[in-house]
JSON list of C-alpha atoms in Angstrom, two decimals:
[
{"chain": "A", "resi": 1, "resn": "UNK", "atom": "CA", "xyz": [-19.43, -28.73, 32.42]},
{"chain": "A", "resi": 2, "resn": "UNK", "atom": "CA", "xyz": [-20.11, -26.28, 29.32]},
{"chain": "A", "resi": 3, "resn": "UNK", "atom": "CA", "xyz": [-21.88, -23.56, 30.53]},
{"chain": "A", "resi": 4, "resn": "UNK", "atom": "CA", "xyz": [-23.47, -22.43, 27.39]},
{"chain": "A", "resi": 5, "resn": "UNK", "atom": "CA", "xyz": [-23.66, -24.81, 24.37]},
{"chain": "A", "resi": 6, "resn": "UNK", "atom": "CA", "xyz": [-25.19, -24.67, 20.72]},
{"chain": "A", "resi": 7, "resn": "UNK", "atom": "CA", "xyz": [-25.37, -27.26, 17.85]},
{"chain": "A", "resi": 8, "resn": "UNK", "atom": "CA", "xyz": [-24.43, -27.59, 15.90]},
{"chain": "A", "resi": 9, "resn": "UNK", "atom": "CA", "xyz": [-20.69, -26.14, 15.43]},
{"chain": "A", "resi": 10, "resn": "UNK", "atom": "CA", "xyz": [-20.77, -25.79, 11.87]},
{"chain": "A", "resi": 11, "resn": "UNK", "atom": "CA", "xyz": [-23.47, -25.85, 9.34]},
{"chain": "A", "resi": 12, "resn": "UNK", "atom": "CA", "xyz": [-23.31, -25.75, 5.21]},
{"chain": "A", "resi": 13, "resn": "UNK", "atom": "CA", "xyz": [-26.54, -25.69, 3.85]},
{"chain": "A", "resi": 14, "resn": "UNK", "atom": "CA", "xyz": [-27.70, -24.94, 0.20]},
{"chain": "A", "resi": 15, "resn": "UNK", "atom": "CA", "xyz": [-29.87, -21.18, 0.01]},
{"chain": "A", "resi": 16, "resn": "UNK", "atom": "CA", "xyz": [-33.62, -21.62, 0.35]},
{"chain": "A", "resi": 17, "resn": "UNK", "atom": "CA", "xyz": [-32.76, -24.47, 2.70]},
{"chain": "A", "resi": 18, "resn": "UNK", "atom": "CA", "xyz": [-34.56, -24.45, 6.20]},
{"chain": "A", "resi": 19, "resn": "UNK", "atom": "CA", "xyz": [-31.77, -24.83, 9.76]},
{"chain": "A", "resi": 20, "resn": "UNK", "atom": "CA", "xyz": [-32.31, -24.66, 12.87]},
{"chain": "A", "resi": 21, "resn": "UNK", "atom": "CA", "xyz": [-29.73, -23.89, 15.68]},
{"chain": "A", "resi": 22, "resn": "UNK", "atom": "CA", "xyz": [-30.03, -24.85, 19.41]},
{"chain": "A", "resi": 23, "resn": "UNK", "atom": "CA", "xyz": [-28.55, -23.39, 22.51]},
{"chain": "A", "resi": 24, "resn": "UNK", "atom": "CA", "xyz": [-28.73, -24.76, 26.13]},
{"chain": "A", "resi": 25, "resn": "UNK", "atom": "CA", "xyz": [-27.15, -22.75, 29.20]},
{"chain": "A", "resi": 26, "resn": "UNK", "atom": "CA", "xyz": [-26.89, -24.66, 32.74]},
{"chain": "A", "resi": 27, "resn": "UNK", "atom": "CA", "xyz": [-26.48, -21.52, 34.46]},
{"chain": "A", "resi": 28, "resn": "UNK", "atom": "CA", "xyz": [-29.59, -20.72, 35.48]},
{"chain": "A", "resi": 29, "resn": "UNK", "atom": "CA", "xyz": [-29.95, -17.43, 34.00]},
{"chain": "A", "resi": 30, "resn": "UNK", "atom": "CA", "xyz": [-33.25, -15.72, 33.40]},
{"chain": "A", "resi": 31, "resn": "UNK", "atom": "CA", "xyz": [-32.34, -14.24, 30.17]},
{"chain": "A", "resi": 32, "resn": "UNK", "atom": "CA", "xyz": [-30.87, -15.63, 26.78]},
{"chain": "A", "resi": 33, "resn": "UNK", "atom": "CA", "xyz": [-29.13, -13.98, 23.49]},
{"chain": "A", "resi": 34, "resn": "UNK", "atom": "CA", "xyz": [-29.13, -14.74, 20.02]},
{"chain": "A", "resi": 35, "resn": "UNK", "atom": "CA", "xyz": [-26.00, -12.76, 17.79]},
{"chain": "A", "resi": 36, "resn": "UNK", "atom": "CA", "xyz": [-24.79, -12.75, 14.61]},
{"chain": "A", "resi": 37, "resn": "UNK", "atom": "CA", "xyz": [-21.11, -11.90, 13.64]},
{"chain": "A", "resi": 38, "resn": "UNK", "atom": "CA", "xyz": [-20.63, -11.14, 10.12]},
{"chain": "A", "resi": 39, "resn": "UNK", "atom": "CA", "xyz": [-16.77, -11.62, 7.94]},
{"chain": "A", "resi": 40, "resn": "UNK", "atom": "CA", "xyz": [-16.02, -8.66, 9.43]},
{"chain": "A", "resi": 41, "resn": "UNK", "atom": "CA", "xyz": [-16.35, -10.27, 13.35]},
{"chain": "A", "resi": 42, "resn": "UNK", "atom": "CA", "xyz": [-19.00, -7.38, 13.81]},
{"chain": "A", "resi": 43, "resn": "UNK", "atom": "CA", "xyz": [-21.30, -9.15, 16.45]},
{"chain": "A", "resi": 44, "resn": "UNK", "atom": "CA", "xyz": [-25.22, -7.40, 16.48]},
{"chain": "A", "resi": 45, "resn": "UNK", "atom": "CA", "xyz": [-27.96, -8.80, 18.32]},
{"chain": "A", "resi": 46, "resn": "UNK", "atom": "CA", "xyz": [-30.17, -10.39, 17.07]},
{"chain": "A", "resi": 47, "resn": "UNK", "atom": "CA", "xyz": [-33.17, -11.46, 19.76]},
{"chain": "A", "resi": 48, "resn": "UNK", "atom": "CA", "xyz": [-33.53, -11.48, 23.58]},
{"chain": "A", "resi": 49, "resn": "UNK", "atom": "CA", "xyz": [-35.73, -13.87, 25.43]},
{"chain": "A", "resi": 50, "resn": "UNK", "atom": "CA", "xyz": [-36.18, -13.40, 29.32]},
{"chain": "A", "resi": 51, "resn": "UNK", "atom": "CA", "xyz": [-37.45, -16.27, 30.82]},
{"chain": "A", "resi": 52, "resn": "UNK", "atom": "CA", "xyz": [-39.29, -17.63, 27.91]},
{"chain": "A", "resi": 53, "resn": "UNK", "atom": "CA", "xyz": [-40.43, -14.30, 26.80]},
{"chain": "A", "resi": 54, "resn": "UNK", "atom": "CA", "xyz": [-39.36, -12.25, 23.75]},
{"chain": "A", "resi": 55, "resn": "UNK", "atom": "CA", "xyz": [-37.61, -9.06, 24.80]},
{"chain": "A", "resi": 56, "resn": "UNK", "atom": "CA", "xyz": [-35.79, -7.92, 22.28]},
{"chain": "A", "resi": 57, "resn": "UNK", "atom": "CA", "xyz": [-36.35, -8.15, 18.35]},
{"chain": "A", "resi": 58, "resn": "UNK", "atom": "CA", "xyz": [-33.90, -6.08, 16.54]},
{"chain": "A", "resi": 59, "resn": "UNK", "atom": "CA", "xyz": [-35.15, -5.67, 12.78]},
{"chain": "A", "resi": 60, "resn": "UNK", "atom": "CA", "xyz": [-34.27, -9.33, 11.68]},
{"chain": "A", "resi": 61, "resn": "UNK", "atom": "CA", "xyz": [-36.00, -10.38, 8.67]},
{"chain": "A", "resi": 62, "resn": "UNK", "atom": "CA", "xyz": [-39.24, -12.95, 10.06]},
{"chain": "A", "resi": 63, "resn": "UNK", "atom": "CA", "xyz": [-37.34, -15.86, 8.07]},
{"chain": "A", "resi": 64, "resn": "UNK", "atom": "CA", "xyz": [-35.64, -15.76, 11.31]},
{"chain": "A", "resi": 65, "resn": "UNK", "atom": "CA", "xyz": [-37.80, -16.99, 14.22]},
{"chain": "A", "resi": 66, "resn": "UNK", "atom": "CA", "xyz": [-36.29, -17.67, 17.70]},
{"chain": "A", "resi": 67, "resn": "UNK", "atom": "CA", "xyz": [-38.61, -20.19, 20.17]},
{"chain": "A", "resi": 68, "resn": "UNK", "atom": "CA", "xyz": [-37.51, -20.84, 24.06]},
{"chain": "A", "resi": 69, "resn": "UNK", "atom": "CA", "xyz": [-39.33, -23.93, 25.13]},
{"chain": "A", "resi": 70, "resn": "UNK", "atom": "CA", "xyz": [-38.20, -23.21, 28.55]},
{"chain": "A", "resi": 71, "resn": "UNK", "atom": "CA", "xyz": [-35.69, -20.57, 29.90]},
{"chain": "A", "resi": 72, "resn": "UNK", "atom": "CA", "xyz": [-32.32, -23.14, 29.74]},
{"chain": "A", "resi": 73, "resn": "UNK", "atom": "CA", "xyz": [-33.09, -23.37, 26.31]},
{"chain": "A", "resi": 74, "resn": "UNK", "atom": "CA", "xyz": [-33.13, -20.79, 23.59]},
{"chain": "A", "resi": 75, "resn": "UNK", "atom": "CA", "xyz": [-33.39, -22.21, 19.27]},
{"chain": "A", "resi": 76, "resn": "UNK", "atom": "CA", "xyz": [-32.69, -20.26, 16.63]},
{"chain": "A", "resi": 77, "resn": "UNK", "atom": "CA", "xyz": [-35.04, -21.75, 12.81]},
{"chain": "A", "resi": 78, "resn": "UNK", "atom": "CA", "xyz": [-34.05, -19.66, 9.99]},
{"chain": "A", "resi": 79, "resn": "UNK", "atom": "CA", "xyz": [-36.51, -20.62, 6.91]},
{"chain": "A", "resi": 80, "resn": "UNK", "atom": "CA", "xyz": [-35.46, -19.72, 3.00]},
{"chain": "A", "resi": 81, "resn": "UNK", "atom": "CA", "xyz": [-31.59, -19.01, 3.54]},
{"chain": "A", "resi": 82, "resn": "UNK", "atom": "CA", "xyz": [-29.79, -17.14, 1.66]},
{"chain": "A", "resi": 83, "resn": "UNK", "atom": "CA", "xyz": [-26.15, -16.24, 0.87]},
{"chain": "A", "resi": 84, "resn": "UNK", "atom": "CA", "xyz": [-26.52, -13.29, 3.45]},
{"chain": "A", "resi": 85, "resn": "UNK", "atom": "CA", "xyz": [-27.06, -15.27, 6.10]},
{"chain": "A", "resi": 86, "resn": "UNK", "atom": "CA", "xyz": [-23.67, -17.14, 6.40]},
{"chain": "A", "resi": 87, "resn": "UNK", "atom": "CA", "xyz": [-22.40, -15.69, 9.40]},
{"chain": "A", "resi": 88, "resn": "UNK", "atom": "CA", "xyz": [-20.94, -17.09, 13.13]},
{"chain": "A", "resi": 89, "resn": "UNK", "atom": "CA", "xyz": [-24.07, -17.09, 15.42]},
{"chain": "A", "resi": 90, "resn": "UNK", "atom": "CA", "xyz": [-23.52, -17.11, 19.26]},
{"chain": "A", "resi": 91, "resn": "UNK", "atom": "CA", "xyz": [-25.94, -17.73, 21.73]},
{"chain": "A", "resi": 92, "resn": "UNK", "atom": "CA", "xyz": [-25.30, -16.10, 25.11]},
{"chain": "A", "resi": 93, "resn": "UNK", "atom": "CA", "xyz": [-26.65, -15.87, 28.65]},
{"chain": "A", "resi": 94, "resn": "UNK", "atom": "CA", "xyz": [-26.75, -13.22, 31.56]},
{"chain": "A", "resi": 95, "resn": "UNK", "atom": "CA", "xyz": [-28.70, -13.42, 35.32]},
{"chain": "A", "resi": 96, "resn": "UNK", "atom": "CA", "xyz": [-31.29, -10.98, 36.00]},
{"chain": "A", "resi": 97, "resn": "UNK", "atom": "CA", "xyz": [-29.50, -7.26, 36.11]},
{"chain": "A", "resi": 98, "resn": "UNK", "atom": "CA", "xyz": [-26.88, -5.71, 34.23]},
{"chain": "A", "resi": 99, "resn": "UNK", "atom": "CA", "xyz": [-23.94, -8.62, 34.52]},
{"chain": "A", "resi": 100, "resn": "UNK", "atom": "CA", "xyz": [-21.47, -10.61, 32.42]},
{"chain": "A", "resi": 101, "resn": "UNK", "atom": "CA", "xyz": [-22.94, -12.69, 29.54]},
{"chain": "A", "resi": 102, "resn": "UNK", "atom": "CA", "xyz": [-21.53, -15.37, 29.01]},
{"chain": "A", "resi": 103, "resn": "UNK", "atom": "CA", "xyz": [-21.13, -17.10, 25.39]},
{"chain": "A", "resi": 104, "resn": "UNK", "atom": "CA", "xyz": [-21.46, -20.55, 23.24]},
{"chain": "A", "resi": 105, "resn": "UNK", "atom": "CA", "xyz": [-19.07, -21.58, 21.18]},
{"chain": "A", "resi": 106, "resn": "UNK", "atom": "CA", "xyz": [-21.14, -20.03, 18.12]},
{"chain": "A", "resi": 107, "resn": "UNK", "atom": "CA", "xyz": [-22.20, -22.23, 15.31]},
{"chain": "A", "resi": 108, "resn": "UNK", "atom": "CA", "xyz": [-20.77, -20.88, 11.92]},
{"chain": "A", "resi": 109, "resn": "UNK", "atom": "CA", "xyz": [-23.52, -20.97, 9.46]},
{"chain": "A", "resi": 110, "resn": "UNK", "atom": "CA", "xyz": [-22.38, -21.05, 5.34]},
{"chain": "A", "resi": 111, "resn": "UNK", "atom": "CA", "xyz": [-24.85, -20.77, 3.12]},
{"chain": "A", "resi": 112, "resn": "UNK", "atom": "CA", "xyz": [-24.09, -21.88, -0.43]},
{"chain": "B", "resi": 1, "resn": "UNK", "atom": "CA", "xyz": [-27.35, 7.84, 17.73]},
{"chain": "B", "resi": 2, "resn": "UNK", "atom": "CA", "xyz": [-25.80, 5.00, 19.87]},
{"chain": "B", "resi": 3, "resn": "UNK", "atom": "CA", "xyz": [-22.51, 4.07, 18.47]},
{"chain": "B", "resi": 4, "resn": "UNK", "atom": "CA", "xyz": [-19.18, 2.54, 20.18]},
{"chain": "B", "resi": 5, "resn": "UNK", "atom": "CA", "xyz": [-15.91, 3.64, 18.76]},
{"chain": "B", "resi": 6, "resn": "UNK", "atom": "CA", "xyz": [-12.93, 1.17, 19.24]},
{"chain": "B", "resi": 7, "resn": "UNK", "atom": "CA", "xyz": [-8.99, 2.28, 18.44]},
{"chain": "B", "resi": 8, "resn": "UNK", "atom": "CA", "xyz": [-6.52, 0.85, 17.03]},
{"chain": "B", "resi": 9, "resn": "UNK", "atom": "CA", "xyz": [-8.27, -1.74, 15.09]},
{"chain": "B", "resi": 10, "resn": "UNK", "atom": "CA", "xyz": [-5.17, -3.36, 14.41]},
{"chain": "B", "resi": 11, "resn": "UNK", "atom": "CA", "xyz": [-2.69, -3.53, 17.02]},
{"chain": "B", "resi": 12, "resn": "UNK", "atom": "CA", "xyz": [1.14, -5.32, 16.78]},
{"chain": "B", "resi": 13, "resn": "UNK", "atom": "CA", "xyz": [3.14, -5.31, 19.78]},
{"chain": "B", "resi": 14, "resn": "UNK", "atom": "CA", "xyz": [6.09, -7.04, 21.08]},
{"chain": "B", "resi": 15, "resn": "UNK", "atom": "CA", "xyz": [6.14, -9.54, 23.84]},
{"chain": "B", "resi": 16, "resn": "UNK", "atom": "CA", "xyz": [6.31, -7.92, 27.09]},
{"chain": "B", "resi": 17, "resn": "UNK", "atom": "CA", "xyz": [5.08, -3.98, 25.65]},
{"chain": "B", "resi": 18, "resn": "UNK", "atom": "CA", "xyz": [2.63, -2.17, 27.46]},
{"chain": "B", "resi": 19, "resn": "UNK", "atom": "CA", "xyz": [-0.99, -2.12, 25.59]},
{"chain": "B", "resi": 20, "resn": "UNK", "atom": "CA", "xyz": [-3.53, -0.22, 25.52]},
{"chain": "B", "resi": 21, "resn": "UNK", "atom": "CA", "xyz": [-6.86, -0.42, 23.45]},
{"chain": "B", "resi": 22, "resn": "UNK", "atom": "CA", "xyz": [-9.59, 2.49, 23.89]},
{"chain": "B", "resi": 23, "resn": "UNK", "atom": "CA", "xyz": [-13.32, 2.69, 24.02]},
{"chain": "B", "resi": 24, "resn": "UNK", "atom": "CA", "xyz": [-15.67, 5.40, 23.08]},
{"chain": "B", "resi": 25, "resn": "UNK", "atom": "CA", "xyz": [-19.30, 6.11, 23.49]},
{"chain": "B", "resi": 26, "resn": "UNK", "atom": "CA", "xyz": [-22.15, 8.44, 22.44]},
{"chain": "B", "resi": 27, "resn": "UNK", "atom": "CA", "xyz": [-24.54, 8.94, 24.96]},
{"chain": "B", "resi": 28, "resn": "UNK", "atom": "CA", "xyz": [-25.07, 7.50, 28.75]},
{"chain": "B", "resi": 29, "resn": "UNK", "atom": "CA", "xyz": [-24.34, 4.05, 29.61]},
{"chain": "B", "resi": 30, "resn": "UNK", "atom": "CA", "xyz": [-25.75, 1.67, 32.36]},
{"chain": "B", "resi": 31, "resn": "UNK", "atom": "CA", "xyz": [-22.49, -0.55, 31.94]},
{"chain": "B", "resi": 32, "resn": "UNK", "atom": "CA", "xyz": [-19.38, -1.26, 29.23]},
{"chain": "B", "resi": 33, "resn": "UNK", "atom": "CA", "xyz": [-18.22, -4.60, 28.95]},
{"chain": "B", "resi": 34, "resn": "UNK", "atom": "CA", "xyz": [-14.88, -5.75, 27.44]},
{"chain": "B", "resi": 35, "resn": "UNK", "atom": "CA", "xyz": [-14.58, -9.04, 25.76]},
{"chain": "B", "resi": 36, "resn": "UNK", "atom": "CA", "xyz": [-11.84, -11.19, 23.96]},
{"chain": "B", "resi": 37, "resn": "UNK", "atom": "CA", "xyz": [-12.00, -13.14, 21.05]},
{"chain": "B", "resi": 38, "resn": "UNK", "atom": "CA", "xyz": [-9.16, -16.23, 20.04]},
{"chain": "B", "resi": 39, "resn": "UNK", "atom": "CA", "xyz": [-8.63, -17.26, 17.13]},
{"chain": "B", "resi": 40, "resn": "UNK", "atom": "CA", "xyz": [-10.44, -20.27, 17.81]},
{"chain": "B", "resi": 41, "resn": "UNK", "atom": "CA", "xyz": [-13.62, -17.82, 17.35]},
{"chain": "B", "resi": 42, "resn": "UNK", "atom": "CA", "xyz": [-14.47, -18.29, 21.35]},
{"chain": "B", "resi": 43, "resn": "UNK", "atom": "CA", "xyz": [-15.94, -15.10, 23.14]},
{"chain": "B", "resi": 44, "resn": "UNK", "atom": "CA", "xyz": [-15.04, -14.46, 26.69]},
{"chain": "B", "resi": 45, "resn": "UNK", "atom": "CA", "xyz": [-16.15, -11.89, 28.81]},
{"chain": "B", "resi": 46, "resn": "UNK", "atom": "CA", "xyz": [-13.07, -9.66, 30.79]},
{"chain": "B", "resi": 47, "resn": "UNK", "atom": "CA", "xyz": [-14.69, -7.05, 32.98]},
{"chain": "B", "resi": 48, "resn": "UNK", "atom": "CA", "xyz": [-18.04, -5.50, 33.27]},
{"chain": "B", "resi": 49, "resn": "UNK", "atom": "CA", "xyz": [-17.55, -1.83, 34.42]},
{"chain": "B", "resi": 50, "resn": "UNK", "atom": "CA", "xyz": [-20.26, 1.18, 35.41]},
{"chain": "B", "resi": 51, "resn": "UNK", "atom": "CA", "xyz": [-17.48, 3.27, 37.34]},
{"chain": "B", "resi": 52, "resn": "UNK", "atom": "CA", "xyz": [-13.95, 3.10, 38.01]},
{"chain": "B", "resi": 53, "resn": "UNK", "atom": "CA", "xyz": [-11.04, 0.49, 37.15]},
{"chain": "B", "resi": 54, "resn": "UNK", "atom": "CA", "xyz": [-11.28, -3.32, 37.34]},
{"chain": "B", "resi": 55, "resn": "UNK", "atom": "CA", "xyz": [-8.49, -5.34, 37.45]},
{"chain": "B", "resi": 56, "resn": "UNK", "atom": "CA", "xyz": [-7.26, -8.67, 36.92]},
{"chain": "B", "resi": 57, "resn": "UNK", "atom": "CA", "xyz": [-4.25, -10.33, 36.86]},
{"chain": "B", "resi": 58, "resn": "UNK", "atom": "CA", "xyz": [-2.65, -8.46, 34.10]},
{"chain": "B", "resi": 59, "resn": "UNK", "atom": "CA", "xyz": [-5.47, -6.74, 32.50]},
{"chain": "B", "resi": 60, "resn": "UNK", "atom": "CA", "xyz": [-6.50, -3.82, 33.82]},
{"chain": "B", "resi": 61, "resn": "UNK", "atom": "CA", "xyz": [-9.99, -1.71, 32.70]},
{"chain": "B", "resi": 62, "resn": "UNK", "atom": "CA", "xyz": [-10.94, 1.68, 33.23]},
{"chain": "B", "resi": 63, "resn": "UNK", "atom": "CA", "xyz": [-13.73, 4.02, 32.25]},
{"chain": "B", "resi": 64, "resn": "UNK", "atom": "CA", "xyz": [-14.47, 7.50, 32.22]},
{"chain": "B", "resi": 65, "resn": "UNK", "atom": "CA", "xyz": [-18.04, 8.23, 32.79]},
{"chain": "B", "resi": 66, "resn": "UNK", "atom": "CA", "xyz": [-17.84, 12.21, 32.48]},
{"chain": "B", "resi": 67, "resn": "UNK", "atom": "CA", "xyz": [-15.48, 11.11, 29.09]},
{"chain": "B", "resi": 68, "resn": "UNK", "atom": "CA", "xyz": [-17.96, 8.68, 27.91]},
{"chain": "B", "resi": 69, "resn": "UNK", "atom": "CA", "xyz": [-14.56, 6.38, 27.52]},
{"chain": "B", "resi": 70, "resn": "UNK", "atom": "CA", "xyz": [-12.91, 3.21, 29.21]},
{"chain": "B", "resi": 71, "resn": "UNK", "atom": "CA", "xyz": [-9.56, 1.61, 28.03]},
{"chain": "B", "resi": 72, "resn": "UNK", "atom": "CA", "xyz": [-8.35, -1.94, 28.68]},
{"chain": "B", "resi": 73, "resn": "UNK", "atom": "CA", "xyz": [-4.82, -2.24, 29.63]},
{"chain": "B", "resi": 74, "resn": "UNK", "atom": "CA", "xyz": [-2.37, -5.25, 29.14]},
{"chain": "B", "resi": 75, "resn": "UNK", "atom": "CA", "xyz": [0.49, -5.50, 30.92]},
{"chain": "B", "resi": 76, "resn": "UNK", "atom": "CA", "xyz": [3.50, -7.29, 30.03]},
{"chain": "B", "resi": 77, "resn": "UNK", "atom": "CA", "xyz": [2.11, -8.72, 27.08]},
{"chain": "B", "resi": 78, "resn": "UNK", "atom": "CA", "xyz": [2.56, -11.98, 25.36]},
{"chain": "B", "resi": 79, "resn": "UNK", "atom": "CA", "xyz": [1.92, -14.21, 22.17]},
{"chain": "B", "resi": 80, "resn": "UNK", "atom": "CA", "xyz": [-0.92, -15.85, 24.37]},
{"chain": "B", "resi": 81, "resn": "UNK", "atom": "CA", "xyz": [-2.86, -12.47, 24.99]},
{"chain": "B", "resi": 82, "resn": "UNK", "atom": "CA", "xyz": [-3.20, -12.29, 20.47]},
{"chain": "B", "resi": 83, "resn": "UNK", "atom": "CA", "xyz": [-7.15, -11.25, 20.12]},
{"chain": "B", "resi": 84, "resn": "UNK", "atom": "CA", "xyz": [-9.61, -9.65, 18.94]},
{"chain": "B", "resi": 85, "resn": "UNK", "atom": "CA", "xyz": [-10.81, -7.78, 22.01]},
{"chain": "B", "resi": 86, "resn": "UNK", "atom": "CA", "xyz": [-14.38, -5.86, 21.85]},
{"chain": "B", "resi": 87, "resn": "UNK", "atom": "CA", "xyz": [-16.02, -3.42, 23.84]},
{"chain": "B", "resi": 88, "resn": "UNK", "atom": "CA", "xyz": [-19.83, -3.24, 24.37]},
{"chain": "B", "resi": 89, "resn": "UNK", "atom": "CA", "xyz": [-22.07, -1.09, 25.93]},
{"chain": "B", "resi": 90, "resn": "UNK", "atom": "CA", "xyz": [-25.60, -1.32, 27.52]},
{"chain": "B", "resi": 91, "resn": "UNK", "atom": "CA", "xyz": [-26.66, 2.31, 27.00]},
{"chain": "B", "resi": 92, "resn": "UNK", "atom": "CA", "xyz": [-28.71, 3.50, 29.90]},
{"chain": "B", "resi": 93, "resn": "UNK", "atom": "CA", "xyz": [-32.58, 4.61, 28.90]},
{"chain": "B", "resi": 94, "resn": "UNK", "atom": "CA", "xyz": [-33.74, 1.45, 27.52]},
{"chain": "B", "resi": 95, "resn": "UNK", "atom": "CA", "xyz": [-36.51, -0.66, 28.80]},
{"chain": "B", "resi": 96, "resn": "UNK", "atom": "CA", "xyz": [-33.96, -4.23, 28.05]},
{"chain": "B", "resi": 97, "resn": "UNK", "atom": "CA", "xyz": [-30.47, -4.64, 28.65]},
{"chain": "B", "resi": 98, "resn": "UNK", "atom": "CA", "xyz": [-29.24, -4.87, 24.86]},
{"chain": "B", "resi": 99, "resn": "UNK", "atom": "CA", "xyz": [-25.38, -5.11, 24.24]},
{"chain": "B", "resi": 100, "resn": "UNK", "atom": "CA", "xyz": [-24.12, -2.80, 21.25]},
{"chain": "B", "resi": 101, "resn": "UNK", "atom": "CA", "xyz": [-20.62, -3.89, 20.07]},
{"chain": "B", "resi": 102, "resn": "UNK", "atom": "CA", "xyz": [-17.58, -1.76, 18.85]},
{"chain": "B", "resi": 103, "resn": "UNK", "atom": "CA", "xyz": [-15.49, -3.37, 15.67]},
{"chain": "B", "resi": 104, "resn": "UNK", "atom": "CA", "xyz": [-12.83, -4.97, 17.62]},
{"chain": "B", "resi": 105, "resn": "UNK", "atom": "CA", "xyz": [-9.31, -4.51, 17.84]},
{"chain": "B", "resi": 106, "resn": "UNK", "atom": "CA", "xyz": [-7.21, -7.29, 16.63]},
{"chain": "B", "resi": 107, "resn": "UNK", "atom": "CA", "xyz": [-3.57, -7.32, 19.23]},
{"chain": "B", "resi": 108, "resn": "UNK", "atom": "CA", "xyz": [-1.57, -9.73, 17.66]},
{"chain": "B", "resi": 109, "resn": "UNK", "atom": "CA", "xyz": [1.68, -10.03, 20.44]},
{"chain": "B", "resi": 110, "resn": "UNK", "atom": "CA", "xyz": [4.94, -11.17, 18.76]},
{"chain": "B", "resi": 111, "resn": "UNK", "atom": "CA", "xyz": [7.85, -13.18, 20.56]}
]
């Protein structure tokens, strides 16, 4: 059983193109993660949801625009790409309290 | 400001060396995390520490509180432990628990 999943894996996309990425955890946790890891594996965080609320929105452009439907499930639409924006982006979860996150696979985003 | 340092960034070793990769903070944390990247681009997550030294099987964390520094430990290493391994740190103060990363160290572990 994957703990944390996204889809999809890999995604090439033209700029000005609009994506969408989803993430699922069957862990029950409370709170969810969107990162991005740039060509230089430098992971940032992007946006924190706890339990279907936004936490955490770290200065990411509003072309970027996170929804959790419910608290398994956390999606990531990014409207008007652009070449900036390729980048590996991996969802994660944690339970309530400081603890271990755990990570999906991350879905590797080029933007041509 | 609230930065993470991580040294080496590059690391070679032979199989079966002793290695060591250090961490470095600015200000107070509520806990450090170490995680390893494969190649594969998966992230897993080692140890979560707020005091003390964590072990398992033949990794071994520590961290310095009064230091502001923890170090992960490999012993008797091998091809299999090659990684990027990252440090993060949930600096204490904020309202959220909010993960800032260090650049990695890359251990690549020859035969």
């Amino acid at each position: 059983d994957t703990a944390v999943s996204q889809t999809p894996k890999y995604l090439v996309t033209q700029m000005g193109n609009d994506k969408s990425i989803k993430c699922e955890q069957n862990l029950g946790h409370d709170t969810m993660y969107w990162y991005k890891q740039d060509s230089k594996k430098f992971l940032k965080i992007m946006f924190s949801y706890n339990n279907k609320e936004l936490i955490i929105n770290e200065t990411v452009p509003n072309r970027f625009s996170p929804k959790s439907p419910d608290k398994a499930h956390l999606n990531l639409h990014i409207n008007s790409l652009e070449l900036g924006d390729s980048a590996v982006y991996f969802c994660a979860s944690r339970a309530s309290g400081p603890g271990t996150q755990y990570f999906g696979p991350g879905t590797r985003l080029t933007v041509l | 400001k609230n930065e993470v340092e991580q040294s080496p960034q590059n690391l070679t070793a032979q199989e079966g060396e002793f290695i060591t990769i250090n961490c470095s903070y600015s200000v107070g944390i509520s806990a450090l995390h170490w995680l390893q990247q494969h190649p594969g681009g998966g992230i897993v997550s080692l140890f979560m520490l707020s005091s003390g030294k964590k072990k398992h099987g033949r990794l071994i964390a520590t961290i310095n509180i009064q230091e502001k520094h923890s170090s992960l430990h490999i012993t008797a290493s091998h091809p299999r432990d090659s990684a990027v391994y990252i440090c993060a740190v949930a600096f204490s103060g904020g309202s959220n628990y909010k993960l800032t990363f260090g650049k990695g160290t890359l251990l690549t572990v020859n035969p």
